[in-house]
XYZ file of C-alpha atoms in Angstrom:
325
model
C 0.027 -0.335 -0.006
C 0.891 3.679 -0.745
C 1.828 5.918 2.040
C -0.300 8.560 2.541
C -1.061 11.350 5.890
C -3.466 13.701 6.780
C -4.563 15.279 3.853
C -4.715 11.946 2.038
C -7.454 11.084 4.453
C -9.276 14.285 4.912
C -9.816 13.490 0.905
C -11.280 10.970 1.887
C -12.952 12.318 4.379
C -14.837 14.413 2.304
C -15.390 12.073 -0.494
C -17.456 10.204 1.388
C -19.261 12.761 2.954
C -20.355 15.236 0.279
C -20.387 11.879 -2.638
C -19.663 13.701 -4.781
C -15.951 15.909 -6.559
C -16.831 19.165 -6.747
C -18.799 19.254 -3.131
C -16.278 16.784 -1.407
C -13.555 20.054 -2.982
C -14.948 23.015 -1.828
C -15.662 21.567 1.400
C -11.410 21.858 1.732
C -11.410 24.746 -0.057
C -9.791 22.952 -3.321
C -10.069 23.900 -6.766
C -12.484 19.933 -8.614
C -9.182 18.791 -10.532
C -7.275 18.650 -7.660
C -9.223 16.369 -5.332
C -9.559 14.075 -9.121
C -5.961 13.613 -9.237
C -7.164 12.857 -4.469
C -9.659 10.307 -5.794
C -7.100 8.624 -8.036
C -4.619 8.358 -5.466
C -6.507 7.239 -2.764
C -7.590 3.717 -4.999
C -3.544 3.001 -6.228
C -3.505 3.744 -1.915
C -6.194 1.054 -0.766
C -6.897 -1.360 -4.349
C -10.644 0.360 -4.210
C -13.135 2.007 -6.187
C -13.854 3.675 -3.300
C -16.729 5.749 -4.787
C -19.059 3.773 -8.204
C -21.760 5.554 -10.328
C -25.297 4.531 -9.375
C -27.458 6.370 -11.959
C -26.975 10.057 -11.412
C -25.401 10.195 -7.990
C -21.240 8.029 -6.821
C -22.054 5.458 -3.714
C -19.330 4.629 -1.613
C -18.241 0.467 -1.886
C -19.123 -1.422 0.915
C -15.306 -1.269 2.098
C -15.481 3.006 1.666
C -17.881 2.011 4.421
C -16.595 0.729 6.679
C -13.070 2.428 5.697
C -14.875 5.269 7.154
C -14.988 5.329 10.773
C -11.815 4.252 11.159
C -10.501 7.256 8.779
C -12.784 9.373 10.864
C -10.637 7.874 14.338
C -6.922 8.568 12.460
C -7.985 12.587 11.124
C -9.009 13.418 15.119
C -6.007 11.254 16.587
C -3.175 12.678 13.905
C -5.026 16.618 14.272
C -4.510 16.444 17.688
C -1.151 15.062 18.654
C 1.018 18.290 18.414
C -1.254 19.373 20.739
C -0.973 15.596 22.442
C 1.615 17.414 24.834
C 1.508 21.038 24.702
C -1.229 24.043 24.694
C -2.730 25.083 22.003
C -2.081 27.787 20.416
C -4.270 29.332 17.719
C -2.105 31.976 17.086
C -0.415 28.435 14.789
C -3.429 26.729 14.318
C -5.172 26.132 10.353
C -7.880 23.581 12.513
C -11.552 24.456 11.511
C -14.837 24.285 13.795
C -17.475 22.885 12.887
C -19.878 24.651 14.865
C -24.325 23.173 14.928
C -26.620 26.692 15.433
C -30.175 27.956 15.546
C -30.100 30.184 14.427
C -30.785 32.130 17.710
C -27.791 31.560 18.869
C -26.260 32.017 15.144
C -27.085 35.595 16.062
C -25.654 36.283 19.648
C -23.264 33.899 19.356
C -21.540 34.393 16.886
C -21.232 37.842 15.853
C -18.508 38.192 18.883
C -17.173 35.271 18.831
C -15.090 36.226 15.385
C -14.326 39.504 17.278
C -13.216 37.245 19.779
C -11.195 35.171 17.752
C -10.303 38.242 15.179
C -8.677 40.506 17.866
C -6.229 37.498 19.558
C -4.601 36.616 16.156
C -6.407 33.140 16.040
C -6.171 31.379 12.914
C -8.703 28.345 12.655
C -11.087 29.192 11.071
C -15.535 28.158 12.037
C -17.508 26.621 9.817
C -22.040 26.455 11.165
C -23.905 24.387 10.459
C -27.656 23.825 10.959
C -29.685 21.663 13.710
C -30.832 18.495 12.356
C -32.381 17.029 15.457
C -32.947 13.097 14.076
C -29.358 13.272 13.668
C -28.170 14.889 16.401
C -25.751 12.792 17.943
C -24.759 10.657 15.199
C -23.536 14.030 13.540
C -21.116 14.254 16.731
C -20.106 10.550 17.258
C -19.061 10.658 13.754
C -17.070 13.431 14.602
C -18.258 16.279 11.809
C -19.483 18.100 14.372
C -17.612 20.172 16.918
C -20.010 21.855 19.939
C -23.456 23.068 19.409
C -25.020 25.844 22.065
C -28.293 24.741 21.985
C -31.812 24.677 23.600
C -32.352 21.269 23.538
C -34.192 19.498 26.340
C -33.098 15.620 26.217
C -30.172 15.620 24.929
C -28.350 12.467 23.882
C -26.469 10.699 26.793
C -23.407 10.281 24.649
C -22.659 14.126 24.935
C -21.091 16.325 27.173
C -22.988 19.392 28.515
C -21.928 22.891 30.380
C -24.500 25.023 31.055
C -24.493 28.284 28.257
C -26.551 30.771 29.554
C -29.393 30.471 30.739
C -32.784 32.764 28.454
C -36.618 33.105 29.086
C -39.699 33.709 26.834
C -41.114 36.981 25.594
C -43.022 38.625 23.124
C -42.464 41.361 20.521
C -44.759 43.142 18.724
C -44.680 45.941 15.663
C -44.283 49.321 17.229
C -47.489 50.760 18.313
C -49.471 47.847 17.729
C -52.685 47.738 19.241
C -52.023 45.548 21.963
C -51.108 48.120 23.833
C -54.015 49.789 23.596
C -55.287 48.690 26.994
C -54.961 45.333 29.039
C -53.875 41.669 27.423
C -56.050 39.848 28.746
C -54.916 35.854 27.750
C -57.392 34.966 25.850
C -57.103 38.231 23.815
C -53.127 36.819 23.266
C -54.534 34.042 21.351
C -56.837 35.817 19.693
C -53.804 37.275 18.082
C -52.436 36.447 14.494
C -48.793 34.372 16.054
C -45.793 34.204 13.739
C -44.417 29.857 15.034
C -40.464 28.525 15.406
C -39.953 25.439 13.878
C -36.540 24.514 13.466
C -36.102 21.729 11.167
C -39.518 20.335 12.245
C -38.585 20.597 16.011
C -40.820 22.343 18.238
C -38.409 23.282 21.672
C -40.141 26.582 21.175
C -43.366 26.691 20.635
C -44.708 24.037 22.448
C -43.617 25.911 25.971
C -46.029 28.920 25.135
C -48.202 25.758 23.806
C -47.899 23.773 26.739
C -48.537 27.053 29.385
C -51.886 27.697 26.887
C -53.387 24.475 26.548
C -52.594 23.964 30.681
C -55.252 26.318 30.478
C -57.792 25.015 28.319
C -57.060 27.098 25.088
C -54.856 28.102 21.717
C -53.363 30.703 20.446
C -54.153 31.387 16.531
C -50.436 30.567 14.438
C -50.977 33.248 11.351
C -47.580 31.812 10.627
C -45.143 29.353 10.484
C -41.059 29.412 10.058
C -38.346 27.360 10.487
C -35.896 30.409 11.563
C -35.980 33.233 13.726
C -33.999 35.849 11.463
C -36.571 36.786 9.010
C -40.013 36.975 11.678
C -39.060 41.431 12.712
C -39.504 42.260 9.217
C -43.394 40.201 9.254
C -43.608 41.294 12.663
C -43.133 45.636 10.850
C -45.574 45.057 8.429
C -48.258 43.332 10.500
C -50.781 42.762 13.761
C -48.598 39.394 14.533
C -46.942 39.070 17.712
C -43.787 36.810 17.792
C -42.501 34.334 21.714
C -39.176 33.918 20.743
C -35.971 34.213 23.670
C -35.686 37.364 24.687
C -31.446 38.039 23.756
C -32.795 37.881 20.479
C -35.775 39.435 21.150
C -34.298 42.916 22.473
C -31.636 42.214 19.776
C -34.189 43.194 16.838
C -36.259 45.619 19.303
C -33.354 47.657 19.177
C -32.089 47.093 15.656
C -35.824 47.280 14.465
C -37.877 48.804 16.193
C -39.758 46.427 17.618
C -41.433 46.127 21.148
C -41.247 43.234 24.169
C -43.727 42.722 25.970
C -44.220 39.538 28.527
C -46.382 36.985 27.948
C -49.555 37.234 29.844
C -48.752 33.026 30.981
C -45.652 32.210 33.172
C -43.137 30.332 31.252
C -40.675 27.782 32.123
C -36.643 29.622 31.078
C -34.667 28.618 28.952
C -31.768 26.832 29.969
C -29.163 27.245 27.489
C -25.805 24.172 26.860
C -22.416 24.593 25.564
C -22.753 20.004 24.521
C -19.706 18.414 22.664
C -18.390 14.882 22.536
C -17.873 12.985 24.984
C -13.246 11.993 23.559
C -13.376 15.558 23.281
C -13.524 16.307 26.550
C -10.000 16.806 27.348
C -8.522 17.538 23.574
C -6.245 20.822 23.793
C -8.458 22.614 20.993
C -11.970 21.467 22.001
C -11.423 22.996 25.340
C -9.794 26.572 24.319
C -12.680 26.692 21.990
C -15.180 26.024 24.634
C -13.291 28.901 26.896
C -13.314 30.866 23.550
C -17.032 30.476 23.562
C -17.885 30.888 27.060
C -16.162 33.733 27.692
C -18.348 35.800 24.819
C -20.977 34.589 26.251
C -20.172 35.565 29.872
C -19.113 39.326 27.921
C -22.202 40.487 26.823
C -24.321 39.612 29.977
C -25.336 43.561 30.615
C -24.480 44.535 28.218
C -26.158 47.365 25.377
C -28.861 46.146 23.186
C -29.597 43.686 25.706
C -31.356 46.001 28.424
C -35.216 46.380 26.822
C -37.157 49.970 26.181
C -38.530 51.353 28.360
C -42.125 51.332 29.111
C -46.012 49.477 29.840
C -45.916 45.900 29.503
C -41.517 46.308 28.081
C -38.849 43.580 29.363
C -37.891 44.909 32.448
C -34.371 44.555 34.076
C -34.628 40.833 35.809
C -33.570 39.786 32.474
C -29.777 38.834 32.359
C -28.185 35.613 31.788
C -25.676 34.171 33.524
C -22.988 31.557 32.693
C -21.565 28.356 34.991
């Protein structure tokens, strides 16, 4: 068998993940011809076609499927090897980290994290992917994801978790909304047109409000359902819809779009936002460094400008404080 190293293993991993030469090349920042040459070399190294044409797509051979898990483990071991007996130096590392983030956490975390990495001179790169609730634990087990910060009740037992901060659900409407004309009863609240958020089909955000209302024998009128929060402020600006969302995000939207926050007319449980990672990376120096950066960014946001809600009737009180452990 021919010699091979980390570069060849990364190419093989990308090819088996993407099952497409051009997409694998894009994943690693290579040209398509270079990835085609890498595939030819890999076939020679392993004495197997690895990927074969099936209709209009490529599919891994049985040997490649059997090999993939071992290749991923070897990549992780080789990446961690230089840092095994010394402190991780982000200013000299070209390592890439992959994070699963909903658009809620993406909005409150990534601007601060990128600024922190730039200020520190870190050369690492961050790749953000959306949540996949059906394969959440598998993505970590396969080494495809390094970290998540999420509100994810009943997280897989294979993951280690640590509290990142606590948030709570509040309501958001356009400035001058008729809901502010008089005290809002829970029945009148339910009659409003609501925007419901279900990222990737998961119901963890909307169920908090719906369960609380169900306990009172009530249901709200869902006018719009969306997979994410980012388009919501534009809907609220142009309508009398109301959205219920985490306070950290709602206060950012309120400041940017001129919207109003108010307390829901029913008590809701807090959001326990946790940072999660796979057990095998618990003692990895690069992963420990990454977790420290994420926690530092979230901690620094506590009490920062833009987190305070506008004053006035029915607005968020001063008792909202995100927390970290």
